[in-house]
């Protein structure tokens, strides 16, 4: 449960730093090529919790595999969002940021801002990486 607490703090802090409307933290599911949304806070949060996402072809999966932030100018219309409940209505710019230490990615936090909000800046991404 300690890890869950840590991930929750990271998600909350990341959302605060960037003024994101939504923060969703995903972690890898053991022995599969999927990630599960462990916690979500903010706009549309309920629609995200417990979702299982393929690593392949998703924004979150891309960040997990590459170990680097992956952004989207408009998450509501991004092809890298998999099927499932419509969960990005009213949201626009987004970024998926890998979380972990020493080259090991433990999870990915997806942050999204409201439609029409500014994209995530390099400065913000630098802050998030730390």
PDB file of C-alpha atoms in Angstrom:
ATOM      1  CA  UNK A   1       0.000   0.000   0.000  1.00  0.00           C
ATOM      2  CA  UNK A   2       3.023   2.263   0.463  1.00  0.00           C
ATOM      3  CA  UNK A   3       3.530   2.379  -3.299  1.00  0.00           C
ATOM      4  CA  UNK A   4      -0.131   3.281  -3.863  1.00  0.00           C
ATOM      5  CA  UNK A   5       0.250   6.170  -1.408  1.00  0.00           C
ATOM      6  CA  UNK A   6       3.364   7.400  -3.191  1.00  0.00           C
ATOM      7  CA  UNK A   7       1.700   7.206  -6.606  1.00  0.00           C
ATOM      8  CA  UNK A   8      -1.303   9.102  -5.289  1.00  0.00           C
ATOM      9  CA  UNK A   9       0.933  11.887  -3.986  1.00  0.00           C
ATOM     10  CA  UNK A  10       2.769  12.047  -7.303  1.00  0.00           C
ATOM     11  CA  UNK A  11      -0.504  12.283  -9.235  1.00  0.00           C
ATOM     12  CA  UNK A  12      -1.857  14.997  -6.956  1.00  0.00           C
ATOM     13  CA  UNK A  13       1.362  16.993  -7.080  1.00  0.00           C
ATOM     14  CA  UNK A  14       1.639  16.659 -10.868  1.00  0.00           C
ATOM     15  CA  UNK A  15      -1.918  17.853 -11.278  1.00  0.00           C
ATOM     16  CA  UNK A  16      -1.208  20.805  -9.006  1.00  0.00           C
ATOM     17  CA  UNK A  17       2.008  21.842 -10.775  1.00  0.00           C
ATOM     18  CA  UNK A  18       0.416  21.822 -14.209  1.00  0.00           C
ATOM     19  CA  UNK A  19      -3.111  22.938 -13.386  1.00  0.00           C
ATOM     20  CA  UNK A  20      -4.394  19.814 -15.132  1.00  0.00           C
ATOM     21  CA  UNK A  21      -8.101  19.004 -14.988  1.00  0.00           C
ATOM     22  CA  UNK A  22      -7.369  15.274 -14.779  1.00  0.00           C
ATOM     23  CA  UNK A  23      -4.522  13.133 -13.478  1.00  0.00           C
ATOM     24  CA  UNK A  24      -4.631   9.367 -14.010  1.00  0.00           C
ATOM     25  CA  UNK A  25      -1.908   7.058 -12.724  1.00  0.00           C
ATOM     26  CA  UNK A  26      -1.384   3.732 -14.498  1.00  0.00           C
ATOM     27  CA  UNK A  27       0.832   0.855 -13.424  1.00  0.00           C
ATOM     28  CA  UNK A  28       1.931  -2.263 -15.317  1.00  0.00           C
ATOM     29  CA  UNK A  29      -0.048  -5.457 -14.835  1.00  0.00           C
ATOM     30  CA  UNK A  30       2.368  -8.272 -14.000  1.00  0.00           C
ATOM     31  CA  UNK A  31       3.151 -10.686 -16.839  1.00  0.00           C
ATOM     32  CA  UNK A  32       0.963  -8.896 -19.388  1.00  0.00           C
ATOM     33  CA  UNK A  33       1.352  -6.171 -21.992  1.00  0.00           C
ATOM     34  CA  UNK A  34      -1.180  -3.994 -20.249  1.00  0.00           C
ATOM     35  CA  UNK A  35      -1.368  -1.174 -17.757  1.00  0.00           C
ATOM     36  CA  UNK A  36      -4.172  -0.551 -15.319  1.00  0.00           C
ATOM     37  CA  UNK A  37      -5.400   2.847 -14.191  1.00  0.00           C
ATOM     38  CA  UNK A  38      -4.823   2.599 -10.475  1.00  0.00           C
ATOM     39  CA  UNK A  39      -6.090   5.988  -9.517  1.00  0.00           C
ATOM     40  CA  UNK A  40      -7.566   9.039 -11.170  1.00  0.00           C
ATOM     41  CA  UNK A  41      -8.353  12.455  -9.771  1.00  0.00           C
ATOM     42  CA  UNK A  42     -10.262  15.323 -11.287  1.00  0.00           C
ATOM     43  CA  UNK A  43     -12.543  15.634 -14.300  1.00  0.00           C
ATOM     44  CA  UNK A  44     -14.030  12.317 -15.558  1.00  0.00           C
ATOM     45  CA  UNK A  45     -11.949  10.468 -12.944  1.00  0.00           C
ATOM     46  CA  UNK A  46     -14.545   7.712 -12.379  1.00  0.00           C
ATOM     47  CA  UNK A  47     -14.447   6.736 -16.053  1.00  0.00           C
ATOM     48  CA  UNK A  48     -10.716   6.024 -15.822  1.00  0.00           C
ATOM     49  CA  UNK A  49     -10.386   4.084 -12.596  1.00  0.00           C
ATOM     50  CA  UNK A  50      -9.748   0.399 -13.105  1.00  0.00           C
ATOM     51  CA  UNK A  51      -9.416   0.603 -16.884  1.00  0.00           C
ATOM     52  CA  UNK A  52      -6.943  -1.787 -18.445  1.00  0.00           C
ATOM     53  CA  UNK A  53      -4.951  -0.269 -21.300  1.00  0.00           C
ATOM     54  CA  UNK A  54      -2.783  -2.059 -23.837  1.00  0.00           C
ATOM     55  CA  UNK A  55       0.836  -0.913 -23.841  1.00  0.00           C
ATOM     56  CA  UNK A  56       0.809  -1.018 -27.644  1.00  0.00           C
ATOM     57  CA  UNK A  57      -0.668   1.936 -29.448  1.00  0.00           C
ATOM     58  CA  UNK A  58      -1.654   4.002 -26.411  1.00  0.00           C
ATOM     59  CA  UNK A  59      -0.330   7.323 -25.193  1.00  0.00           C
ATOM     60  CA  UNK A  60       0.248   5.901 -21.713  1.00  0.00           C
ATOM     61  CA  UNK A  61       1.860   2.767 -23.138  1.00  0.00           C
ATOM     62  CA  UNK A  62       4.168   4.836 -25.320  1.00  0.00           C
ATOM     63  CA  UNK A  63       5.417   6.771 -22.284  1.00  0.00           C
ATOM     64  CA  UNK A  64       5.849   3.511 -20.377  1.00  0.00           C
ATOM     65  CA  UNK A  65       7.894   1.864 -23.131  1.00  0.00           C
ATOM     66  CA  UNK A  66       9.997   4.867 -24.103  1.00  0.00           C
ATOM     67  CA  UNK A  67      10.567   6.123 -20.575  1.00  0.00           C
ATOM     68  CA  UNK A  68       9.961   9.657 -21.843  1.00  0.00           C
ATOM     69  CA  UNK A  69       6.977  12.027 -21.744  1.00  0.00           C
ATOM     70  CA  UNK A  70       4.540  11.721 -24.649  1.00  0.00           C
ATOM     71  CA  UNK A  71       2.164  14.567 -25.336  1.00  0.00           C
ATOM     72  CA  UNK A  72      -1.007  15.094 -27.277  1.00  0.00           C
ATOM     73  CA  UNK A  73      -2.438  18.429 -28.413  1.00  0.00           C
ATOM     74  CA  UNK A  74      -5.980  17.078 -28.081  1.00  0.00           C
ATOM     75  CA  UNK A  75      -6.566  13.917 -26.085  1.00  0.00           C
ATOM     76  CA  UNK A  76     -10.292  13.867 -26.844  1.00  0.00           C
ATOM     77  CA  UNK A  77      -9.486  13.231 -30.515  1.00  0.00           C
ATOM     78  CA  UNK A  78      -6.218  11.336 -30.261  1.00  0.00           C
ATOM     79  CA  UNK A  79      -5.980   8.029 -32.135  1.00  0.00           C
ATOM     80  CA  UNK A  80      -3.745   6.680 -29.372  1.00  0.00           C
ATOM     81  CA  UNK A  81      -6.656   6.576 -26.974  1.00  0.00           C
ATOM     82  CA  UNK A  82      -8.069   3.076 -26.920  1.00  0.00           C
ATOM     83  CA  UNK A  83     -11.680   2.074 -27.004  1.00  0.00           C
ATOM     84  CA  UNK A  84     -13.504   2.018 -23.733  1.00  0.00           C
ATOM     85  CA  UNK A  85     -15.843   4.465 -22.085  1.00  0.00           C
ATOM     86  CA  UNK A  86     -15.654   7.954 -23.579  1.00  0.00           C
ATOM     87  CA  UNK A  87     -13.557   9.565 -20.901  1.00  0.00           C
ATOM     88  CA  UNK A  88     -11.895  12.622 -22.375  1.00  0.00           C
ATOM     89  CA  UNK A  89     -14.910  14.810 -23.140  1.00  0.00           C
ATOM     90  CA  UNK A  90     -14.078  18.426 -22.424  1.00  0.00           C
ATOM     91  CA  UNK A  91     -10.362  17.708 -22.228  1.00  0.00           C
ATOM     92  CA  UNK A  92      -7.695  18.902 -24.668  1.00  0.00           C
ATOM     93  CA  UNK A  93      -3.909  19.023 -24.241  1.00  0.00           C
ATOM     94  CA  UNK A  94      -2.463  16.028 -22.438  1.00  0.00           C
ATOM     95  CA  UNK A  95       0.851  14.486 -21.529  1.00  0.00           C
ATOM     96  CA  UNK A  96       1.795  11.024 -20.266  1.00  0.00           C
ATOM     97  CA  UNK A  97       4.832  11.104 -17.981  1.00  0.00           C
ATOM     98  CA  UNK A  98       6.692   7.978 -16.849  1.00  0.00           C
ATOM     99  CA  UNK A  99       7.262   7.662 -13.112  1.00  0.00           C
ATOM    100  CA  UNK A 100      10.154   5.720 -11.662  1.00  0.00           C
ATOM    101  CA  UNK A 101      13.758   5.792 -10.616  1.00  0.00           C
ATOM    102  CA  UNK A 102      16.986   4.447 -11.995  1.00  0.00           C
ATOM    103  CA  UNK A 103      15.638   3.755 -15.453  1.00  0.00           C
ATOM    104  CA  UNK A 104      12.857   1.557 -14.134  1.00  0.00           C
ATOM    105  CA  UNK A 105       9.406   2.837 -14.996  1.00  0.00           C
ATOM    106  CA  UNK A 106       6.961   1.989 -12.222  1.00  0.00           C
ATOM    107  CA  UNK A 107       3.990   3.752 -13.685  1.00  0.00           C
ATOM    108  CA  UNK A 108       2.747   6.537 -15.907  1.00  0.00           C
ATOM    109  CA  UNK A 109       0.807   9.613 -14.917  1.00  0.00           C
ATOM    110  CA  UNK A 110      -1.471  11.011 -17.601  1.00  0.00           C
ATOM    111  CA  UNK A 111      -2.333  14.683 -17.191  1.00  0.00           C
ATOM    112  CA  UNK A 112      -4.986  16.439 -19.229  1.00  0.00           C
ATOM    113  CA  UNK A 113      -6.157  20.032 -19.367  1.00  0.00           C
ATOM    114  CA  UNK A 114      -9.532  21.373 -20.389  1.00  0.00           C
ATOM    115  CA  UNK A 115     -10.319  21.933 -24.071  1.00  0.00           C
ATOM    116  CA  UNK A 116      -8.759  25.149 -25.307  1.00  0.00           C
ATOM    117  CA  UNK A 117      -6.146  25.272 -22.549  1.00  0.00           C
ATOM    118  CA  UNK A 118      -2.473  25.692 -23.429  1.00  0.00           C
ATOM    119  CA  UNK A 119      -0.189  22.777 -24.194  1.00  0.00           C
ATOM    120  CA  UNK A 120       2.188  21.521 -21.538  1.00  0.00           C
ATOM    121  CA  UNK A 121       5.433  23.489 -21.688  1.00  0.00           C
ATOM    122  CA  UNK A 122       8.975  22.106 -21.596  1.00  0.00           C
ATOM    123  CA  UNK A 123       9.445  23.806 -18.237  1.00  0.00           C
ATOM    124  CA  UNK A 124       6.476  21.930 -16.819  1.00  0.00           C
ATOM    125  CA  UNK A 125       7.744  18.651 -18.241  1.00  0.00           C
ATOM    126  CA  UNK A 126      11.129  19.245 -16.631  1.00  0.00           C
ATOM    127  CA  UNK A 127       9.403  19.842 -13.287  1.00  0.00           C
ATOM    128  CA  UNK A 128       7.346  16.692 -13.691  1.00  0.00           C
ATOM    129  CA  UNK A 129      10.334  14.536 -14.494  1.00  0.00           C
ATOM    130  CA  UNK A 130      11.979  15.399 -11.194  1.00  0.00           C
TER     131      UNK A 130
END
